[in-house]
XYZ file of C-alpha atoms in Angstrom:
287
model
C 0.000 0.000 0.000
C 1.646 2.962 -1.004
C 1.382 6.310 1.620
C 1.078 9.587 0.282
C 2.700 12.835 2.005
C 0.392 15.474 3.492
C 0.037 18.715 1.655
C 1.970 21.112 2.610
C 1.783 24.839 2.720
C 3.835 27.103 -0.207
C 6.706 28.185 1.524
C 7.393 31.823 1.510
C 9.277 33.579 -1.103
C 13.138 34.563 -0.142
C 13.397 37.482 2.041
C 9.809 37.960 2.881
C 9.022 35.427 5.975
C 9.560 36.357 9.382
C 12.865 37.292 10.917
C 13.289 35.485 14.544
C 13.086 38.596 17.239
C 11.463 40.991 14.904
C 7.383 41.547 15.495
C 5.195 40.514 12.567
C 3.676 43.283 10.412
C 0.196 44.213 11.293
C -2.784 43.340 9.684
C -3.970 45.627 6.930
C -7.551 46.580 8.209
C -6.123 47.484 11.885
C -3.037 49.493 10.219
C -6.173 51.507 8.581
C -8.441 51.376 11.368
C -5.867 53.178 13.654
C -4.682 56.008 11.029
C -8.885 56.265 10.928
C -10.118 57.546 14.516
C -7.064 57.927 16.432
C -7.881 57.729 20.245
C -7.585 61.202 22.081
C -4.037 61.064 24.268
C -2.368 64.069 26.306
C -0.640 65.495 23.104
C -3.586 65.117 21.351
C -6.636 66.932 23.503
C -10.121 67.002 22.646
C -11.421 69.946 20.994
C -12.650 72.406 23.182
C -16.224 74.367 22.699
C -16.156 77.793 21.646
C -17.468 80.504 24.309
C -21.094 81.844 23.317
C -20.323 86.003 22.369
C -22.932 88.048 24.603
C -25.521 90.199 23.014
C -24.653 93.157 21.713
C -25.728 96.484 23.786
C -29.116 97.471 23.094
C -30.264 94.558 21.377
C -31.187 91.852 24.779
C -33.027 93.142 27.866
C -31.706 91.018 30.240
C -28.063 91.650 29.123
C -28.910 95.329 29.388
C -30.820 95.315 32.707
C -27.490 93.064 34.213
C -24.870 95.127 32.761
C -26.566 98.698 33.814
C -26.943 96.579 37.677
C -23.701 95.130 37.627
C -21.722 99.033 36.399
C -24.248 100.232 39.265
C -23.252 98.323 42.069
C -19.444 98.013 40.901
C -19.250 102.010 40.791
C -20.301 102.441 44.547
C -18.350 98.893 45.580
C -15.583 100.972 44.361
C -15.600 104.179 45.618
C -16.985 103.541 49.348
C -15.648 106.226 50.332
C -16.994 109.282 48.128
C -20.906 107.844 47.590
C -20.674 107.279 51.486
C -19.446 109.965 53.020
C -21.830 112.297 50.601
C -24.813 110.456 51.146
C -24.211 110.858 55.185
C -24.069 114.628 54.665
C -27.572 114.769 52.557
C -29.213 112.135 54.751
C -28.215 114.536 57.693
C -29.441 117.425 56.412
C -32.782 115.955 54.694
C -33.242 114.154 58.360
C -32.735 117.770 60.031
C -35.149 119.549 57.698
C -37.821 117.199 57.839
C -37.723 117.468 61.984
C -37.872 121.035 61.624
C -40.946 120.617 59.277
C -42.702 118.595 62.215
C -41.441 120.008 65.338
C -41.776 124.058 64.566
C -45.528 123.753 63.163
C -46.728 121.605 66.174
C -44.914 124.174 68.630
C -46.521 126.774 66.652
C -50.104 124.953 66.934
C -49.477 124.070 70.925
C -48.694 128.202 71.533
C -51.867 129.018 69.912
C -53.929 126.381 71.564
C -52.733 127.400 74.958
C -52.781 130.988 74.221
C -56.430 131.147 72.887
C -59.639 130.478 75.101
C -61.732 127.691 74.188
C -64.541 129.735 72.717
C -62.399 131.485 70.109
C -61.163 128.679 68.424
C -61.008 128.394 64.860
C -59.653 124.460 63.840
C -60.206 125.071 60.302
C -57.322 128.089 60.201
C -54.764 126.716 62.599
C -54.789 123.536 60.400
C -54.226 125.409 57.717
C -51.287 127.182 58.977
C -49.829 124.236 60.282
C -49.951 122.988 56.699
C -48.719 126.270 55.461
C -45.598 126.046 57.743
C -44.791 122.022 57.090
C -44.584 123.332 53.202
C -42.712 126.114 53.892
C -40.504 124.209 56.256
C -40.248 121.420 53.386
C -39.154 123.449 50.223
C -35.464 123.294 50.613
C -36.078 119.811 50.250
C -35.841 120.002 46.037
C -33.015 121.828 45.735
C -30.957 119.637 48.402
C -32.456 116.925 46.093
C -31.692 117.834 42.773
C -27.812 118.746 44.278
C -27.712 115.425 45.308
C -28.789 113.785 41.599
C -26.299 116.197 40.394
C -23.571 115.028 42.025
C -24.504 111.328 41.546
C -24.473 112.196 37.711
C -21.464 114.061 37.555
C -19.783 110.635 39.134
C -21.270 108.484 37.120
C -19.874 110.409 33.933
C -16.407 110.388 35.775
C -16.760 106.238 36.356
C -17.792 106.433 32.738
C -14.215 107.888 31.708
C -12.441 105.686 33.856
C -12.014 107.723 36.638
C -12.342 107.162 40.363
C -15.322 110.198 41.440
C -14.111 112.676 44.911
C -16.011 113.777 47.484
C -16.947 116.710 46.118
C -17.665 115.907 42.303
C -20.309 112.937 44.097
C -21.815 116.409 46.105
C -22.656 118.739 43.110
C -22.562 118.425 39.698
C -22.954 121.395 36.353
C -26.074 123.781 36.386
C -26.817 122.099 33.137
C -27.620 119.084 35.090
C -29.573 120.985 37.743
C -31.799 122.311 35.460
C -32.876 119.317 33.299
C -33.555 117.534 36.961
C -35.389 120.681 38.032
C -37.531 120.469 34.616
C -37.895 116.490 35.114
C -39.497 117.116 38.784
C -41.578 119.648 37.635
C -43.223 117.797 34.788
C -43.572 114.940 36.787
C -45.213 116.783 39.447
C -47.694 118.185 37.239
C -48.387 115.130 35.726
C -49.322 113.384 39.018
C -51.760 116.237 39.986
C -53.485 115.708 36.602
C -54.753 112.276 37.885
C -51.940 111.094 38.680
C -51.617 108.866 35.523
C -49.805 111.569 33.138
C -47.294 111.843 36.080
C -46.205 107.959 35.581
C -45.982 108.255 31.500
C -44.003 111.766 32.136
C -41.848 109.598 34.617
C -40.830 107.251 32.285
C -40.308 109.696 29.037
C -38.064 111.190 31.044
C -35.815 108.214 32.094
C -32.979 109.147 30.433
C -32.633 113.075 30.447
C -30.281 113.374 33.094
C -27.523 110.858 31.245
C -28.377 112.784 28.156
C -27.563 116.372 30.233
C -24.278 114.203 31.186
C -23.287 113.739 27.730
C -23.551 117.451 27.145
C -27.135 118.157 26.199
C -28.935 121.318 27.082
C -31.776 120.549 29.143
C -34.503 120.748 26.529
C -32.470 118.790 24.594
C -32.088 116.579 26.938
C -35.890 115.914 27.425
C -36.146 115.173 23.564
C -33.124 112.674 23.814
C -35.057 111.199 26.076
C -38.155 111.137 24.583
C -36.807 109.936 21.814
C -34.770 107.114 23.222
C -37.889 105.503 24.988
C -40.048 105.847 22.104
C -37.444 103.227 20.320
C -36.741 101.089 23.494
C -40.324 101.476 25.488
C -40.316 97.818 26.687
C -36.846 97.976 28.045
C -37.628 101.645 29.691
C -40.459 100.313 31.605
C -39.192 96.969 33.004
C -36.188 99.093 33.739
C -38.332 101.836 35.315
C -39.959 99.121 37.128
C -36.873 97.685 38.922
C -35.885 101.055 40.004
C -39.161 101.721 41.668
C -38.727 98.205 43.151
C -35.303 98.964 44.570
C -35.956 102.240 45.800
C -38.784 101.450 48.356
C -36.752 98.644 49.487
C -33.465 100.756 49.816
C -36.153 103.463 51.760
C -36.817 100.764 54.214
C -33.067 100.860 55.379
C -30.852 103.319 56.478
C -27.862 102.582 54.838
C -29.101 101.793 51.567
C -30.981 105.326 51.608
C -27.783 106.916 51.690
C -26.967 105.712 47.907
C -30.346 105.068 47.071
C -29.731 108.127 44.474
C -26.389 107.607 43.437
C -27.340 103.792 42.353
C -30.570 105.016 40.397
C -28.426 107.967 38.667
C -25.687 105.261 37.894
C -28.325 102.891 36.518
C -29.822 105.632 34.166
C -26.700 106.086 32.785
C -25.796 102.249 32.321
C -28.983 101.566 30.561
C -28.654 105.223 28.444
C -25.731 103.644 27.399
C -26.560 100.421 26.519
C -29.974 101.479 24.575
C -27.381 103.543 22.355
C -24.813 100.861 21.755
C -22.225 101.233 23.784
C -20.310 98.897 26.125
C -20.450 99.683 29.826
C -16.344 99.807 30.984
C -15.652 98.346 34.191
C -15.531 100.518 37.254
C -11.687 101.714 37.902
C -10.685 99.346 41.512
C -8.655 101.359 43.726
């Protein structure tokens, strides 16, 4: 019986088989598979996500409200020192005028109810001159007042530059300010007595006439600037009008805030008058 040898395998050509020590060559499809999707390592990181830009100014509420709150609050953080020490002085003085307001008319009314016999009395014209005197008594009120939004603007224009505001340029500001604050009380005033309504709508028109007097406008102009600027951004004016009301009878629960109650609503006119015209806020200057 004759026995046939098994097959065997073609042997490899000269020079191509495998050399003892050396690795084998890699397959094909994992040589490709690895020059394919290369696995992240240290000197190869994975992309990183680009940073969302922020809206530009005037164009997003809520950008504009925080930016005009954040300059706000930055200006006063600060300058402690100047919005403090000039709010103490106004407080003082509003505290001292307003006592005199109560306390002389009700010294007046007790001398002429203890002077006068019983049957002589006349209510209706002693309450009427106790009125009379609490007015009287009250007036220097506005001016103190529109000094103190003066000052607050003329600060707010220097934080604006890139400057750190004094003492005395957070106390009083240009006449040109004084009057356009002067014509903004007025018209609001006569607004509320004409039902009160008209007083609100003139309160919000006017928004932005002191930063517009800061910026160098007469203070008609200044009105119209305003006007003007609310008329194109009403929305924004009265949510931001809002907030300010907010803050200010909170801050008038609280001594301390009351003190730069105005400073921080001047501040925040000016923030939002320039945001509504396209301008970046700057950050405060740090001491």
């Amino acid at each position: 019986m004759t026995t046939f040898p098994p097959p065997s395998s073609p042997s490899p050509a000269p020079g191509t088989g495998p050399t003892y020590g050396q690795p084998s060559p890699a397959p094909q499809w994992a040589e490709s598979q690895s020059s394919q999707s290369p696995l992240p390592g240290p000197q190869d990181p994975a992309p990183q996500a680009a940073a969302p830009h922020a809206p530009a100014p005037g164009t997003d509420l809520s950008s504009d409200l925080g930016a005009a709150l954040k300059f706000s609050g930055n200006a006063l953080l600060r300058n402690p020192v100047a919005y403090l020490v000039s709010g103490l002085i106004y407080f003082v003085v509003l505290m001292l005028i307003i006592v005199a307001a109560v306390v002389v008319p009700m010294m007046v009314m007790f001398g002429m109810l203890t002077s006068t016999p019983a049957s002589q009395e006349s209510p209706g014209a002693e309450i009427l001159l106790i009125y009379g005197l609490m007015l009287l008594f009250m007036l220097p009120l506005i001016p103190l007042m529109l000094l103190w939004q003066t000052g607050a603007a003329r600060s707010a224009e220097v934080v604006l530059q890139g400057g750190r505001p004094t003492i005395g340029q957070t106390m009083v500001g240009p006449m040109r300010i004084f009057l356009t604050a002067l014509l903004v009380g007025a018209i609001a005033l006569i607004g509320s007595l004409l039902l009160y309504i008209p007083g609100l709508i003139a309160s919000v028109l006017l928004f932005y006439a002191i930063p517009a007097a800061v910026k160098g406008a007469s203070p008609v102009e200044a009105l119209k600037q305003s006007v003007a600027l609310v008329r194109t951004n009403l929305g924004s004016t009265i949510v931001a009008w809002l907030v300010m009301l907010v803050i200010s009878n909170v801050a008038g629960m609280f001594v301390l805030p009351v003190i730069v109650v105005i400073p921080f609503y001047v501040l925040f006119q000016m923030g939002m008058f320039e945001r509504l015209n396209g301008r970046e806020l700057p950050e405060p200057a740090q001491a």
